[in-house]
XYZ file of C-alpha atoms in Angstrom:
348
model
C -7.781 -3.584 26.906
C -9.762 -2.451 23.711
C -13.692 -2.573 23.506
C -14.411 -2.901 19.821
C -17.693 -1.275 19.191
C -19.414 0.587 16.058
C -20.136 -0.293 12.593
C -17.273 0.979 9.791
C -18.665 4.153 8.406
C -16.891 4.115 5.335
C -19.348 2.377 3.344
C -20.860 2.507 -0.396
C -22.946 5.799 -0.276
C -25.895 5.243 -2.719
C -24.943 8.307 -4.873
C -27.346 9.382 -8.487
C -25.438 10.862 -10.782
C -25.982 12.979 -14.078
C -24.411 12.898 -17.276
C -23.182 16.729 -16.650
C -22.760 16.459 -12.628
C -19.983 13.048 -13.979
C -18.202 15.688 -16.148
C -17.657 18.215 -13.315
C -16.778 15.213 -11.295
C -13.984 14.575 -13.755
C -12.941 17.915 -14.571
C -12.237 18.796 -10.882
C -10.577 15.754 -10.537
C -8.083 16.796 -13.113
C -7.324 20.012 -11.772
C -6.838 18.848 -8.484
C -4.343 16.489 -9.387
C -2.226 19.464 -11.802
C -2.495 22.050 -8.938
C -1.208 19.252 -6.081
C 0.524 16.821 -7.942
C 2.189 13.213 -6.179
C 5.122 14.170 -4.453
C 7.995 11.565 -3.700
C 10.383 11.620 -0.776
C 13.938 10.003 -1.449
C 16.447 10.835 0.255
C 15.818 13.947 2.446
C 14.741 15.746 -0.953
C 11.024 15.974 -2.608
C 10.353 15.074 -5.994
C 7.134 16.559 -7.842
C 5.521 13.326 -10.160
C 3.574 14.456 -13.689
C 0.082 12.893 -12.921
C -0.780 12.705 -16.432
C 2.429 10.867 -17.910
C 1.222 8.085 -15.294
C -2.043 8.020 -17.151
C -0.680 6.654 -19.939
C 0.949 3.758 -18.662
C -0.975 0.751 -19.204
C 1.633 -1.723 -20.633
C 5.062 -2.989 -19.974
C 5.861 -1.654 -23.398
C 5.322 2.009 -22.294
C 7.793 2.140 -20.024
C 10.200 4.269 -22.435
C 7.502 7.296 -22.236
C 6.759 6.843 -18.518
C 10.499 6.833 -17.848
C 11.127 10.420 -19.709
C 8.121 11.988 -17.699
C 9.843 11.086 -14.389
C 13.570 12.645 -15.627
C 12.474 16.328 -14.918
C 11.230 15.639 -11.624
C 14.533 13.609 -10.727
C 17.112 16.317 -11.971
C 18.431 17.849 -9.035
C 21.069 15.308 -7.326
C 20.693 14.513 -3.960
C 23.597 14.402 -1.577
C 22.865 11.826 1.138
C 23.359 8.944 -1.037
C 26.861 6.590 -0.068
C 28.905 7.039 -2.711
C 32.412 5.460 -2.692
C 35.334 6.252 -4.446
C 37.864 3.560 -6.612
C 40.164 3.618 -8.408
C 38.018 3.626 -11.580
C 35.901 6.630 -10.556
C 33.003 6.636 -8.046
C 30.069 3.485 -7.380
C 26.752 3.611 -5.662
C 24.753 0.611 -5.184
C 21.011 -0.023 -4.649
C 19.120 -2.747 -2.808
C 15.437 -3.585 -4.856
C 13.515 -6.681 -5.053
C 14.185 -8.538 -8.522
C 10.941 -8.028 -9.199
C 11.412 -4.044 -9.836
C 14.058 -4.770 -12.324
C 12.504 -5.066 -15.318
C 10.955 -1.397 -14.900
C 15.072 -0.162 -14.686
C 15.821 -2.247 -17.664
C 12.864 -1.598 -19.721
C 11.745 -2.636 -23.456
C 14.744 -4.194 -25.261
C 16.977 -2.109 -22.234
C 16.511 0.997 -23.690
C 15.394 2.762 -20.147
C 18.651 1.454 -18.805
C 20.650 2.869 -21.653
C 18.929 6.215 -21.252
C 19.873 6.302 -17.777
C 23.705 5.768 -18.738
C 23.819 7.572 -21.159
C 21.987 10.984 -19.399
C 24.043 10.347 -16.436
C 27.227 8.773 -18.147
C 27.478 6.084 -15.502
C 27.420 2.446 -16.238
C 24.352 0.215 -14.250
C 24.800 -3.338 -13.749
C 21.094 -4.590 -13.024
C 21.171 -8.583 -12.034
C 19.381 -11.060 -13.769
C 15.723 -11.299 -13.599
C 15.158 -13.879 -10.532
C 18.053 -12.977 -8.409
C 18.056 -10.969 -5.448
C 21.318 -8.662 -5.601
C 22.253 -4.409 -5.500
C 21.991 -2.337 -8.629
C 25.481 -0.994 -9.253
C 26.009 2.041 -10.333
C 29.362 2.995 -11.692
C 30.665 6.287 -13.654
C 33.627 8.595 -13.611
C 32.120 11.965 -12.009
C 30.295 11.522 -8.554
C 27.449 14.097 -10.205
C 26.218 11.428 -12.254
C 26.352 8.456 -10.021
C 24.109 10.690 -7.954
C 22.011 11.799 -10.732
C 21.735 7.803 -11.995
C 20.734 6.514 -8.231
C 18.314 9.675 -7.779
C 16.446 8.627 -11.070
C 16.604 4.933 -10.510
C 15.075 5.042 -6.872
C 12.310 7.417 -8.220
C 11.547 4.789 -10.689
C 11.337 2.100 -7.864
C 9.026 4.013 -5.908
C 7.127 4.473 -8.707
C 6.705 1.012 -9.921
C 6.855 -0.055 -6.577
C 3.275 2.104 -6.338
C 1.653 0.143 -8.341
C 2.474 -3.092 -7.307
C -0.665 -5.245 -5.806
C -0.505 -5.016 -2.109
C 0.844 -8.056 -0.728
C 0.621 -7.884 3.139
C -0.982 -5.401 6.782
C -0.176 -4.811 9.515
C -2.703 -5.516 12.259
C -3.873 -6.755 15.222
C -6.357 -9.806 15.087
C -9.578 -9.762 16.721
C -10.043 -13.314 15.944
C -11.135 -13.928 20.222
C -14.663 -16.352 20.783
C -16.330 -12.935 22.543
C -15.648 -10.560 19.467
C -16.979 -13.164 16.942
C -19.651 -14.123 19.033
C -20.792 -10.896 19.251
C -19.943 -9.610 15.306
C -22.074 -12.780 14.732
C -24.650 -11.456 16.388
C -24.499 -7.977 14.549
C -25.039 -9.830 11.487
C -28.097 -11.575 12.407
C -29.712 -8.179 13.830
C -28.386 -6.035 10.451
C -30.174 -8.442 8.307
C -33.312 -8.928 10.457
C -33.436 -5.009 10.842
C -32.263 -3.724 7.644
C -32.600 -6.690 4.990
C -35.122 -4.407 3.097
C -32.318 -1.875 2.410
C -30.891 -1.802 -0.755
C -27.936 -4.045 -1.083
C -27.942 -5.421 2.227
C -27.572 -9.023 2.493
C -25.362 -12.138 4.525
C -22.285 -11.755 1.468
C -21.391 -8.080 2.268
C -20.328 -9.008 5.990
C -16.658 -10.338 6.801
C -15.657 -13.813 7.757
C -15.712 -13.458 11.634
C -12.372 -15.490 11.446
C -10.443 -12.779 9.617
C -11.802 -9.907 11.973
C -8.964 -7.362 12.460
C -7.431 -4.029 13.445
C -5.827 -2.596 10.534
C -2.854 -0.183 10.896
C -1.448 -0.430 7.504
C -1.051 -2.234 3.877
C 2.239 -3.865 3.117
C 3.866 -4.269 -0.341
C 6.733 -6.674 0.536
C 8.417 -7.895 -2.754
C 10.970 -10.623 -1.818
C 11.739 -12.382 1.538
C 13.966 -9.940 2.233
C 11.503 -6.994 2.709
C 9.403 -9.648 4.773
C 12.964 -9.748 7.107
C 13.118 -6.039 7.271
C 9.663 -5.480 8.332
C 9.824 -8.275 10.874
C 13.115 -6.247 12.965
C 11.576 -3.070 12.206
C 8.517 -4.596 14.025
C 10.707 -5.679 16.548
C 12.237 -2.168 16.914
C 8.881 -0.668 17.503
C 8.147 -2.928 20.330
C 11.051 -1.482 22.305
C 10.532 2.059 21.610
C 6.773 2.767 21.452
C 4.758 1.952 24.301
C 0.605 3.740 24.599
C -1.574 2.105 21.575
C -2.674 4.993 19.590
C 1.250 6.734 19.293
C 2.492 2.813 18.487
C 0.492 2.469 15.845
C 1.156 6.191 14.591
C 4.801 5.843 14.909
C 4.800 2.662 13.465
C 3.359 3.516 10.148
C 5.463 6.792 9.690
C 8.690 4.479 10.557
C 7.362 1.847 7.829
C 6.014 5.120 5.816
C 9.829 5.910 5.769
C 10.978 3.320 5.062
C 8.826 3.309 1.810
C 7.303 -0.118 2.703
C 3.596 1.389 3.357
C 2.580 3.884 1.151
C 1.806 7.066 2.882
C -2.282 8.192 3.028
C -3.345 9.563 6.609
C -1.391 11.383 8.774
C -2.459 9.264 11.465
C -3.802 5.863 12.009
C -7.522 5.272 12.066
C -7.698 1.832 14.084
C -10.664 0.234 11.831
C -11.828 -3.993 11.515
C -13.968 -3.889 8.894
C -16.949 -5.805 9.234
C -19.454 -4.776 6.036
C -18.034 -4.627 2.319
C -19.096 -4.825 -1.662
C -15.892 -6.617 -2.454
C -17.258 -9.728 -0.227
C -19.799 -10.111 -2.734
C -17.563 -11.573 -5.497
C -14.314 -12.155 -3.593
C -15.109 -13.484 -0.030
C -10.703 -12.975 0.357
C -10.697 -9.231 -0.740
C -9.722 -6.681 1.935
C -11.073 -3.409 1.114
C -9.919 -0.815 -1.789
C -6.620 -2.442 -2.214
C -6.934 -4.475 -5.800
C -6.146 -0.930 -8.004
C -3.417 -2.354 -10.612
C -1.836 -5.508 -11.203
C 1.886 -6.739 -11.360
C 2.794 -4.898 -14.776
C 0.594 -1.606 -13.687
C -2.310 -2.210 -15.850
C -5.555 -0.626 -13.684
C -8.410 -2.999 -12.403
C -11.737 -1.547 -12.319
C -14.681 -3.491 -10.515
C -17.607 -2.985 -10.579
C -19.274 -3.171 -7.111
C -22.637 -3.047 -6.419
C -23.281 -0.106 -3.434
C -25.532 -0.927 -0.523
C -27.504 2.009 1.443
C -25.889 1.943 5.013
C -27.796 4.702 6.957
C -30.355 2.596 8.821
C -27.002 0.425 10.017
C -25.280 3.322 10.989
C -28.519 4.756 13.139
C -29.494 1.543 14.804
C -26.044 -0.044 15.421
C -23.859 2.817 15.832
C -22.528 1.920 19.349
C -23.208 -1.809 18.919
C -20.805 -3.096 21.536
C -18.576 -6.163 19.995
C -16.384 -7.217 22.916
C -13.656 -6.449 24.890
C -10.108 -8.418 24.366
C -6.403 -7.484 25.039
C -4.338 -6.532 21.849
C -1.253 -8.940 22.970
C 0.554 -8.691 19.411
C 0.939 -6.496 16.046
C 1.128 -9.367 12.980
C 2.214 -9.394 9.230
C -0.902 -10.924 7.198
C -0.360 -12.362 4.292
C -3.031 -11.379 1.609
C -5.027 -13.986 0.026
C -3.855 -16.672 2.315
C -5.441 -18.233 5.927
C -3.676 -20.540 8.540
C -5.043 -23.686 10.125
C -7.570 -21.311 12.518
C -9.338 -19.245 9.496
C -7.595 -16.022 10.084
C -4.860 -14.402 8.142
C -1.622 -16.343 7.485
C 1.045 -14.131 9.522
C 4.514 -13.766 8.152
C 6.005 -12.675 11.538
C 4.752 -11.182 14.672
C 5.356 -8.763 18.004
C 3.851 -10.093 21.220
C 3.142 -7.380 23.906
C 3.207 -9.823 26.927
């Protein structure tokens, strides 16, 4: 049994800035990201990622430049890849959604014909639309290796930027909890309607209340099968709520599915934010770039949350038993309001 209680405190701080006090903002930020740069995991092995040649790709067409940033950080040849020997030399192959393909390709193929030519393999990349392996084919083991070290860096990459498509979470969609986030609602706004930015389209839709444990890209139907029997496998090894959801997102962190961010899970519903006041479907920070990697910025009007947090800080929302962990589908809702779910774990 869970009691859900407490506002989110992650809200929109009401923060004054200066021209100068920006600037320092920005020039920290920079050095931060030189002095602890992105590192990826593939394979057993980790990979340092140059944050600035990811600045400058905006287009499709850059991919050529963004591609010769991520060669020196792909150089060293990892050895746990499956790599079998013909007749004809040595073949590796790679499973990726056809939707990453065009970001091995590149402009006019000229990102695939670095890669062969670096690595002097030969990559056979199926045709946009059609789920398949990568192939990866060359004389010398050494530069299959090197080939299928560079490509999968590339699909983590892209895969980065990708829109998120799907959570993982439990719903909280029982008559007590909305009843009672209902409830909230009224009070916040008879309480705190005089505080800035506090008003009835910040607040969620008490059908889509839930427990997030962690944000999905899932590129083909496919990926949606894998996460459901990796689901499933979770179910029969994890057992007490707060390691299941822990182990849980470092198996689907793994597995490169769910991006990793916290070392741990911070159950959370979310219950108060900006994006509701334009998008009544948008689910927190998620909407950073689109398909082809090209940034969104929106511009979100902040509300001041500290009377909410005083007044309603143990504001008791119900009690209901978590029975099952569901794949939501962004974007969409079923027949009852909530989330679509893609597949599902039931506890009982």
């Amino acid at each position: 049994m869970v009691g859900v209680a407490g506002a989110e405190s992650r809200g929109d701080p009401v923060l004054g800035e200066t021209p100068s006090g920006s600037l320092a903002c920005i020039k920290i930020h920079i050095i931060m990201e030189v002095l602890r740069p992105q590192l990826i995991k593939i394979g057993g092995r980790v990979y340092r990622k140059n944050p600035i040649q990811e600045q400058t790709y905006q287009h499709e067409e850059e991919d050529d430049d963004y591609y010769q940033g991520l060669v020196e950080c792909a150089e060293e040849p990892c050895e746990t890849y499956e790599v079998v020997q013909t007749p004809q030399g040595f073949r590796c192959t790679v499973k990726a959604p056809s939707l990453l393909y065009k970001h091995i390709v590149g402009k006019r193929g000229d990102t695939r014909k670095k890669l062969e030519v670096e690595t002097k393999t030969s990559i056979s990349i199926p045709k946009p639309g059609q789920e398949g392996e990568i192939v990866i084919t060359g004389q010398h083991r050494s530069g299959v290796v090197s080939a299928r070290t560079r490509i999968d860096v590339l699909l983590l990459t892209f895969r980065r930027k990708q829109p998120f498509t799907h959570f993982l979470a439990f719903f909280l969609n029982e008559a007590e909890v909305q009843e009672r986030f209902l409830k909230f609602q009224e009070e916040v706004l008879e309480k705190c309607s005089m505080d800035h930015g506090v008003d009835s389209s910040i607040f969620q839709n008490p059908k889509k209340l839930h427990l997030t444990i962690g944000m999905l890209v899932l590129l083909s139907e496919q990926e949606i099968q894998q996460t459901c029997e990796m689901l499933q496998q979770c179910k029969e090894e994890f057992i007490e709520l707060q390691e299941l959801v822990d182990r849980v997102l470092e198996r689907f962190q793994a597995s490169g599915l769910i991006v990793k961010e916290w070392n741990s899970v911070k159950l959370h519903a979310t219950v108060m934010n900006t994006l509701f006041r334009k998008d009544p479907n948008a689910e927190g920070r998620y909407n950073l770039y689109t398909a082809d990697g090209k940034y969104i910025f929106k511009e979100r009007e902040s509300f001041d949350g500290r009377n909410i947090l005083k007044l309603f800080e143990n504001f008791y929302f119900g009690t209901l038993k978590l029975n099952s962990i569901h794949i939501s589908q962004r974007f969409t809702v079923d027949s009852f309001g909530n989330y679509a779910s893609c597949g599902q774990i039931d506890f009982s």
